[in-house]
Short mmCIF file of C-alpha atoms in Angstrom, two decimals:
data_model
loop_
_atom_site.label_atom_id
_atom_site.label_comp_id
_atom_site.label_asym_id
_atom_site.label_seq_id
_atom_site.Cartn_x
_atom_site.Cartn_y
_atom_site.Cartn_z
CA MET A 1 -14.25 14.32 4.41
CA ASN A 2 -17.66 13.43 5.51
CA ALA A 3 -18.69 16.10 8.15
CA TYR A 4 -20.03 13.43 10.15
CA LEU A 5 -16.94 11.55 10.30
CA LEU A 6 -14.69 14.56 10.75
CA GLU A 7 -16.74 15.39 13.94
CA LYS A 8 -16.77 11.92 14.95
CA LEU A 9 -13.12 11.52 14.91
CA SER A 10 -12.17 15.05 16.36
CA VAL A 11 -13.96 14.14 19.57
CA ILE A 12 -11.30 14.34 22.44
CA THR A 13 -10.74 10.67 24.09
CA GLU A 14 -10.41 9.50 27.44
CA GLU A 15 -6.62 9.08 26.79
CA GLU A 16 -6.34 12.49 25.35
CA GLN A 17 -8.45 14.30 28.09
CA ARG A 18 -5.80 12.14 30.57
CA ILE A 19 -2.79 13.86 28.76
CA LEU A 20 -4.43 17.27 28.45
CA ASP A 21 -4.84 16.87 32.45
CA GLY A 22 -0.81 16.67 32.86
CA ASN A 23 -0.64 12.96 32.28
CA GLU A 24 2.08 10.96 29.55
CA VAL A 25 0.98 8.44 27.02
CA ASP A 26 0.28 5.02 28.90
CA ILE A 27 2.64 3.00 27.32
CA SER A 28 0.75 -0.49 29.07
CA ASN A 29 -2.28 0.55 26.61
CA TYR A 30 -0.35 -0.45 23.81
CA VAL A 31 2.38 -2.80 24.64
CA SER A 32 2.47 -6.22 26.38
CA GLY A 33 6.09 -7.15 27.90
CA LYS A 34 9.37 -5.10 27.69
CA ASN A 35 9.79 -4.94 24.37
CA PHE A 36 8.02 -1.63 22.69
CA VAL A 37 6.31 -3.45 20.34
CA ILE A 38 2.67 -2.05 20.08
CA ASP A 39 0.41 -5.81 20.01
CA SER A 40 -2.26 -6.12 18.09
CA ALA A 41 -3.65 -7.89 20.30
CA LYS A 42 -4.55 -4.85 22.62
CA MET A 43 -5.44 -2.86 19.28
CA LEU A 44 -7.99 -5.31 17.96
CA GLU A 45 -11.10 -6.96 18.95
CA LYS A 46 -10.79 -10.90 19.22
CA GLY A 47 -11.58 -12.54 15.68
CA ARG A 48 -10.74 -8.75 13.80
CA LEU A 49 -8.05 -8.69 11.13
CA ILE A 50 -8.46 -4.72 10.57
CA SER A 51 -9.70 -1.96 12.72
CA ILE A 52 -9.39 1.54 13.27
CA ARG A 53 -8.41 4.54 15.78
CA PRO A 54 -7.63 8.29 15.51
CA HIS A 55 -4.24 9.16 16.12
CA THR A 56 -3.72 10.09 20.05
CA ARG A 57 -3.09 13.68 19.85
CA PHE A 58 -1.07 15.83 22.42
CA ALA A 59 1.92 14.30 23.05
CA SER A 60 4.62 12.88 21.17
CA PHE A 61 4.77 9.17 20.67
CA PRO A 62 7.93 7.27 21.44
CA GLU A 63 9.91 5.01 18.93
CA HIS A 64 7.99 1.84 18.61
CA ARG A 65 7.17 -0.93 16.15
CA HIS A 66 4.37 -2.92 15.44
CA ASN A 67 3.21 -6.59 14.80
CA TYR A 68 0.82 -5.63 12.54
CA VAL A 69 0.76 -3.65 9.19
CA GLU A 70 -0.40 0.38 10.04
CA ILE A 71 -2.07 2.70 7.48
CA ILE A 72 -2.40 6.51 8.48
CA TYR A 73 -4.39 8.65 6.56
CA MET A 74 -4.42 12.26 7.52
CA CYS A 75 -8.37 13.65 7.55
CA SER A 76 -6.80 17.34 8.47
CA GLY A 77 -3.68 19.00 9.27
CA SER A 78 -0.62 17.08 9.49
CA THR A 79 1.62 15.55 11.75
CA ASN A 80 5.08 14.49 11.94
CA HIS A 81 6.55 11.06 11.68
CA ILE A 82 10.35 9.58 11.94
CA ILE A 83 10.74 5.95 10.41
CA ASN A 84 13.54 3.86 11.35
CA ASN A 85 15.11 6.89 13.54
CA LYS A 86 16.30 8.72 10.53
CA THR A 87 13.52 9.56 7.74
CA ARG A 88 11.38 12.59 8.80
CA ILE A 89 7.76 12.68 7.17
CA THR A 90 5.38 15.41 7.11
CA LEU A 91 1.91 13.50 6.88
CA GLY A 92 -0.48 15.91 5.02
CA THR A 93 -4.05 16.24 4.59
CA GLY A 94 -5.43 13.84 2.19
CA GLU A 95 -2.53 11.61 2.09
CA LEU A 96 -1.31 8.18 2.82
CA LEU A 97 1.75 6.38 4.94
CA LEU A 98 1.97 2.42 5.06
CA ILE A 99 4.42 1.35 7.54
CA ASN A 100 6.28 -2.15 7.66
CA GLN A 101 5.36 -4.09 10.72
CA HIS A 102 9.58 -4.26 11.04
CA ALA A 103 10.29 -0.49 10.97
CA SER A 104 10.28 1.55 13.31
CA HIS A 105 8.43 4.35 13.80
CA SER A 106 8.17 7.84 16.32
CA ILE A 107 5.68 10.46 16.19
CA GLU A 108 5.76 14.39 17.31
CA ARG A 109 3.23 15.90 19.10
CA ALA A 110 0.13 16.32 17.21
CA ASP A 111 -2.68 19.27 17.79
CA TYR A 112 -6.35 19.39 18.05
CA ASN A 113 -6.95 19.84 14.45
CA ASP A 114 -4.69 17.68 13.22
CA ILE A 115 -6.99 14.49 12.98
CA ALA A 116 -5.31 11.36 11.51
CA VAL A 117 -6.66 7.52 11.55
CA ASN A 118 -4.67 4.45 12.41
CA PHE A 119 -5.43 1.61 10.26
CA ILE A 120 -4.59 -1.60 12.59
CA VAL A 121 -4.26 -4.37 9.90
CA LEU A 122 -3.39 -7.96 10.42
CA PRO A 123 -1.23 -9.36 7.53
CA GLU A 124 -3.91 -11.71 6.43
CA PHE A 125 -6.38 -8.97 5.58
CA PHE A 126 -4.53 -8.33 2.49
CA ASP A 127 -5.57 -12.15 1.13
CA VAL A 128 -7.77 -10.65 -1.28
CA ALA A 129 -5.94 -7.40 -2.13
CA LEU A 130 -2.83 -9.45 -3.03
CA THR A 131 -5.18 -11.46 -4.88
CA MET A 132 -6.35 -8.34 -7.01
CA ILE A 133 -3.22 -6.33 -7.57
CA GLY A 134 -1.41 -9.16 -8.68
CA PRO A 135 2.45 -10.05 -7.85
CA ASP A 136 5.80 -8.24 -8.20
CA ASN A 137 4.68 -4.26 -7.86
CA LEU A 138 5.66 -2.24 -5.59
CA LEU A 139 2.73 -2.19 -3.14
CA SER A 140 2.76 -6.64 -3.73
CA ASN A 141 6.23 -6.39 -2.61
CA PHE A 142 5.50 -4.21 0.32
CA LEU A 143 2.94 -6.38 1.68
CA ILE A 144 5.13 -9.79 1.47
CA SER A 145 8.22 -8.08 3.42
CA SER A 146 5.79 -7.44 5.87
CA LEU A 147 4.86 -11.16 6.06
CA ARG A 148 8.75 -12.21 6.65
CA ASN A 149 9.47 -12.87 9.63
CA VAL A 150 12.92 -10.79 9.20
CA ASN A 151 13.00 -6.71 8.73
CA GLY A 152 11.01 -5.88 5.62
CA ASP A 153 12.79 -4.64 2.67
CA ILE A 154 10.35 -1.82 1.73
CA GLY A 155 9.81 0.46 5.19
CA PHE A 156 7.50 2.62 4.60
CA LEU A 157 5.27 3.84 1.26
CA HIS A 158 4.09 7.93 1.44
CA PHE A 159 1.36 8.59 -0.84
CA LYS A 160 0.94 12.05 -2.08
CA VAL A 161 -2.64 11.52 -3.46
CA LYS A 162 -4.98 14.55 -1.47
CA ASP A 163 -6.37 15.57 -5.11
CA VAL A 164 -6.61 12.17 -6.19
CA LEU A 165 -10.88 11.74 -5.88
CA PRO A 166 -10.82 7.85 -6.07
CA VAL A 167 -8.28 7.21 -3.58
CA GLN A 168 -10.17 9.39 -1.25
CA ASN A 169 -13.69 8.39 -1.65
CA LEU A 170 -12.11 4.39 -1.42
CA VAL A 171 -10.37 5.47 2.33
CA GLU A 172 -13.54 7.30 3.14
CA ASN A 173 -15.62 4.48 2.68
CA LEU A 174 -13.03 2.00 4.68
CA ILE A 175 -13.58 4.50 7.42
CA TRP A 176 -17.09 4.55 7.50
CA SER A 177 -17.58 0.88 7.28
CA LEU A 178 -15.42 0.38 10.34
CA VAL A 179 -17.06 3.33 12.41
CA LYS A 180 -20.84 2.41 11.37
CA ARG A 181 -19.99 -1.59 11.68
CA ILE A 182 -22.09 -2.35 8.33
CA PRO A 183 -23.00 -5.89 7.61
CA ASN A 184 -20.31 -7.59 5.74
CA TYR A 185 -18.05 -5.42 6.84
CA LYS A 186 -14.81 -8.02 6.47
CA ARG A 187 -15.40 -8.72 2.72
CA ILE A 188 -16.43 -5.07 1.84
CA ASN A 189 -13.72 -3.92 3.35
CA GLN A 190 -10.98 -6.77 2.08
CA VAL A 191 -12.43 -5.38 -1.75
CA THR A 192 -12.11 -1.80 -0.73
CA MET A 193 -8.79 -2.34 0.27
CA GLY A 194 -8.06 -4.28 -2.75
CA LEU A 195 -9.72 -1.38 -5.11
CA LEU A 196 -7.85 1.10 -2.98
CA PHE A 197 -4.26 -0.46 -3.76
CA LEU A 198 -4.94 -0.56 -7.24
CA GLU A 199 -5.74 2.78 -7.89
CA LEU A 200 -2.47 3.51 -5.82
CA LEU A 201 -0.28 1.67 -8.42
CA ASN A 202 -1.44 4.52 -10.82
CA TYR A 203 -0.11 7.06 -8.48
CA THR A 204 3.81 5.74 -7.77
CA ASP A 205 5.09 8.93 -9.29
CA CYS A 206 3.15 10.55 -6.13
CA MET A 207 5.11 8.21 -3.63
CA ASP A 208 8.03 8.15 -1.62
CA MET A 209 9.36 5.36 0.04
CA GLU A 210 12.29 4.06 2.14
CA ILE A 211 14.10 0.54 1.27
CA ASP A 212 16.39 -1.46 3.37
CA SER A 213 19.92 -1.21 3.26
CA ASN A 214 19.98 -4.70 1.23
CA VAL A 215 17.58 -3.56 -1.48
CA ASN A 216 19.71 -1.75 -4.24
CA SER A 217 18.19 1.67 -5.74
CA LEU A 218 18.16 0.49 -8.82
CA VAL A 219 15.85 -2.31 -8.34
CA VAL A 220 13.26 0.07 -7.04
CA SER A 221 13.63 1.95 -10.28
CA ALA A 222 13.16 -0.82 -12.18
CA LEU A 223 10.09 -1.95 -10.47
CA ARG A 224 8.72 1.71 -10.79
CA GLU A 225 9.70 1.91 -14.71
CA ILE A 226 7.51 -1.27 -15.08
CA GLU A 227 4.75 0.04 -13.05
CA GLU A 228 4.56 3.65 -14.97
CA ASN A 229 5.61 3.09 -18.09
CA TYR A 230 5.22 -0.85 -19.01
CA LYS A 231 4.55 -0.30 -22.81
CA ASN A 232 7.96 0.88 -23.54
CA ALA A 233 10.09 -0.36 -20.60
CA ASN A 234 13.82 -1.00 -21.52
CA LEU A 235 16.28 -2.11 -19.40
CA THR A 236 18.95 -1.00 -21.02
CA GLU A 237 17.65 2.32 -21.08
CA ILE A 238 17.57 1.98 -17.34
CA ALA A 239 21.16 0.59 -17.32
CA LYS A 240 22.12 4.05 -18.69
CA ARG A 241 20.41 6.15 -16.72
CA PHE A 242 22.59 4.44 -14.22
CA ASN A 243 25.64 4.27 -15.84
CA VAL A 244 26.01 0.41 -15.23
CA SER A 245 25.64 -2.71 -17.26
CA VAL A 246 22.88 -3.99 -18.10
CA ALA A 247 24.16 -7.48 -16.61
CA TYR A 248 24.94 -5.94 -13.62
CA ILE A 249 21.18 -4.75 -12.81
CA SER A 250 19.80 -7.84 -14.35
CA ARG A 251 21.66 -9.91 -11.62
CA LEU A 252 20.26 -7.34 -8.97
CA ILE A 253 16.78 -7.60 -10.18
CA LYS A 254 17.03 -11.51 -10.23
CA GLN A 255 18.53 -11.59 -6.95
CA SER A 256 16.12 -9.35 -5.02
CA THR A 257 12.91 -10.47 -6.65
CA GLY A 258 13.29 -14.00 -7.92
CA SER A 259 12.43 -12.92 -11.52
CA THR A 260 14.19 -11.27 -14.65
CA PHE A 261 12.98 -8.13 -15.62
CA LYS A 262 11.64 -9.49 -18.73
CA GLU A 263 9.03 -11.75 -16.57
CA LEU A 264 8.36 -8.79 -14.48
CA LEU A 265 7.80 -6.74 -17.14
CA GLN A 266 5.40 -9.56 -18.87
CA THR A 267 3.31 -10.17 -15.77
CA LYS A 268 2.44 -6.78 -15.76
CA LYS A 269 1.62 -6.18 -19.89
CA LEU A 270 -0.32 -9.36 -19.31
CA SER A 271 -2.01 -8.43 -16.19
CA VAL A 272 -3.13 -4.85 -18.14
CA ALA A 273 -4.49 -6.81 -21.18
CA ALA A 274 -6.58 -8.84 -18.97
CA SER A 275 -8.21 -5.99 -17.16
CA LEU A 276 -8.50 -4.15 -20.54
CA LEU A 277 -10.43 -7.05 -21.97
CA THR A 278 -12.38 -7.01 -18.95
CA ASN A 279 -13.20 -3.54 -18.69
CA SER A 280 -13.16 -2.35 -21.83
CA ARG A 281 -14.53 -2.71 -25.32
CA LEU A 282 -11.17 -2.52 -27.55
CA SER A 283 -10.29 -4.91 -29.62
CA VAL A 284 -8.28 -7.69 -28.77
CA ASP A 285 -5.45 -6.09 -31.58
CA ASP A 286 -5.86 -2.72 -29.42
CA ILE A 287 -5.26 -4.25 -26.47
CA ILE A 288 -2.06 -6.16 -27.66
CA ALA A 289 -1.12 -2.42 -29.37
CA ALA A 290 -1.82 -0.79 -26.04
CA VAL A 291 0.27 -3.15 -23.72
CA GLY A 292 3.39 -2.91 -26.03
CA TYR A 293 3.45 -5.98 -27.89
CA ASP A 294 3.60 -5.97 -31.77
CA ASN A 295 3.51 -9.62 -32.27
CA THR A 296 -0.01 -10.97 -32.01
CA SER A 297 1.15 -14.68 -32.25
CA TYR A 298 3.60 -14.17 -29.75
CA PHE A 299 1.44 -12.35 -27.36
CA TYR A 300 -1.46 -15.11 -27.64
CA ARG A 301 1.13 -17.90 -26.66
CA ILE A 302 2.09 -16.20 -23.65
CA PHE A 303 -1.30 -14.74 -22.70
CA LYS A 304 -2.70 -18.49 -23.12
CA GLU A 305 0.02 -19.56 -20.84
CA LYS A 306 -0.47 -17.45 -18.11
CA TYR A 307 -4.47 -17.81 -18.44
CA ASN A 308 -4.98 -21.04 -19.83
CA LEU A 309 -7.50 -19.10 -22.56
CA SER A 310 -6.81 -17.33 -25.55
CA PRO A 311 -7.56 -13.68 -24.83
CA THR A 312 -11.38 -13.98 -27.02
CA LEU A 313 -12.18 -16.72 -24.90
CA TYR A 314 -11.19 -15.09 -21.49
CA ARG A 315 -13.31 -12.02 -22.38
CA LYS A 316 -16.19 -13.81 -23.01
CA MET A 317 -15.85 -16.05 -19.60
CA VAL A 318 -15.57 -12.98 -17.25
CA LYS A 319 -18.30 -11.20 -19.52
#
């Protein structure tokens, strides 16, 4: 991490000094009312949708919930977290932890060199990111579950991406923007968050997650297969892997996502195709093959149904 940022985030805060002087964490700084729900109104300046604060060291933080989405980035050292009073996570340097606002969360004591940044983010901040990453993927499902007024389906996402340079750069850009309060920070941060999520979608194989008991792990496995193997993803193979029928897993996917496996897979393939049309010089035929279609006429038809343009016209329009 940038030396200036790390030095700034390492400074012992007034709260940390009080803890070192023998006092406990003052809960009233975080919550409103009797329930231990950390209140965004106490954490964010009025009118802001996102902010950051260094994680408070030298004391454990008791079990709590948030009325916002929390993203924790480990700048150096490590911290230990308990999610929903059952799952223990060690967050290492360069790793990200996204916590649903409906999940409970406690944190064990951190030492001086265990420097973490907490992003405090209201759900409406993610409007741009949701548009950028599209529907029906693990990150969009996580964000949408945070918008509901019931317990979220996905409790947390833990990305072990310390060696992924684009992710590290994007997170550092977010921190820099919020620390320095650069002009146009809101739009810049929303787009940067969208870019970060697009990168993270490429690294779901480096991710741990916790799902609510109402969401079957078969569904998550199917969504992961679509993300990681969209070209050749096959529901029959997934059913064989888990020794269940195709009809059974199809029903679970439909109940949990509102879409069929075929619809989810098609959405992913068309999204990738649109991205390749925008960002590559591959021919349309090569793109069709790259996303796993062998029927050109069929691809043209479903692409036009989704984007109201042929692939060729779509490329011209975005250029």
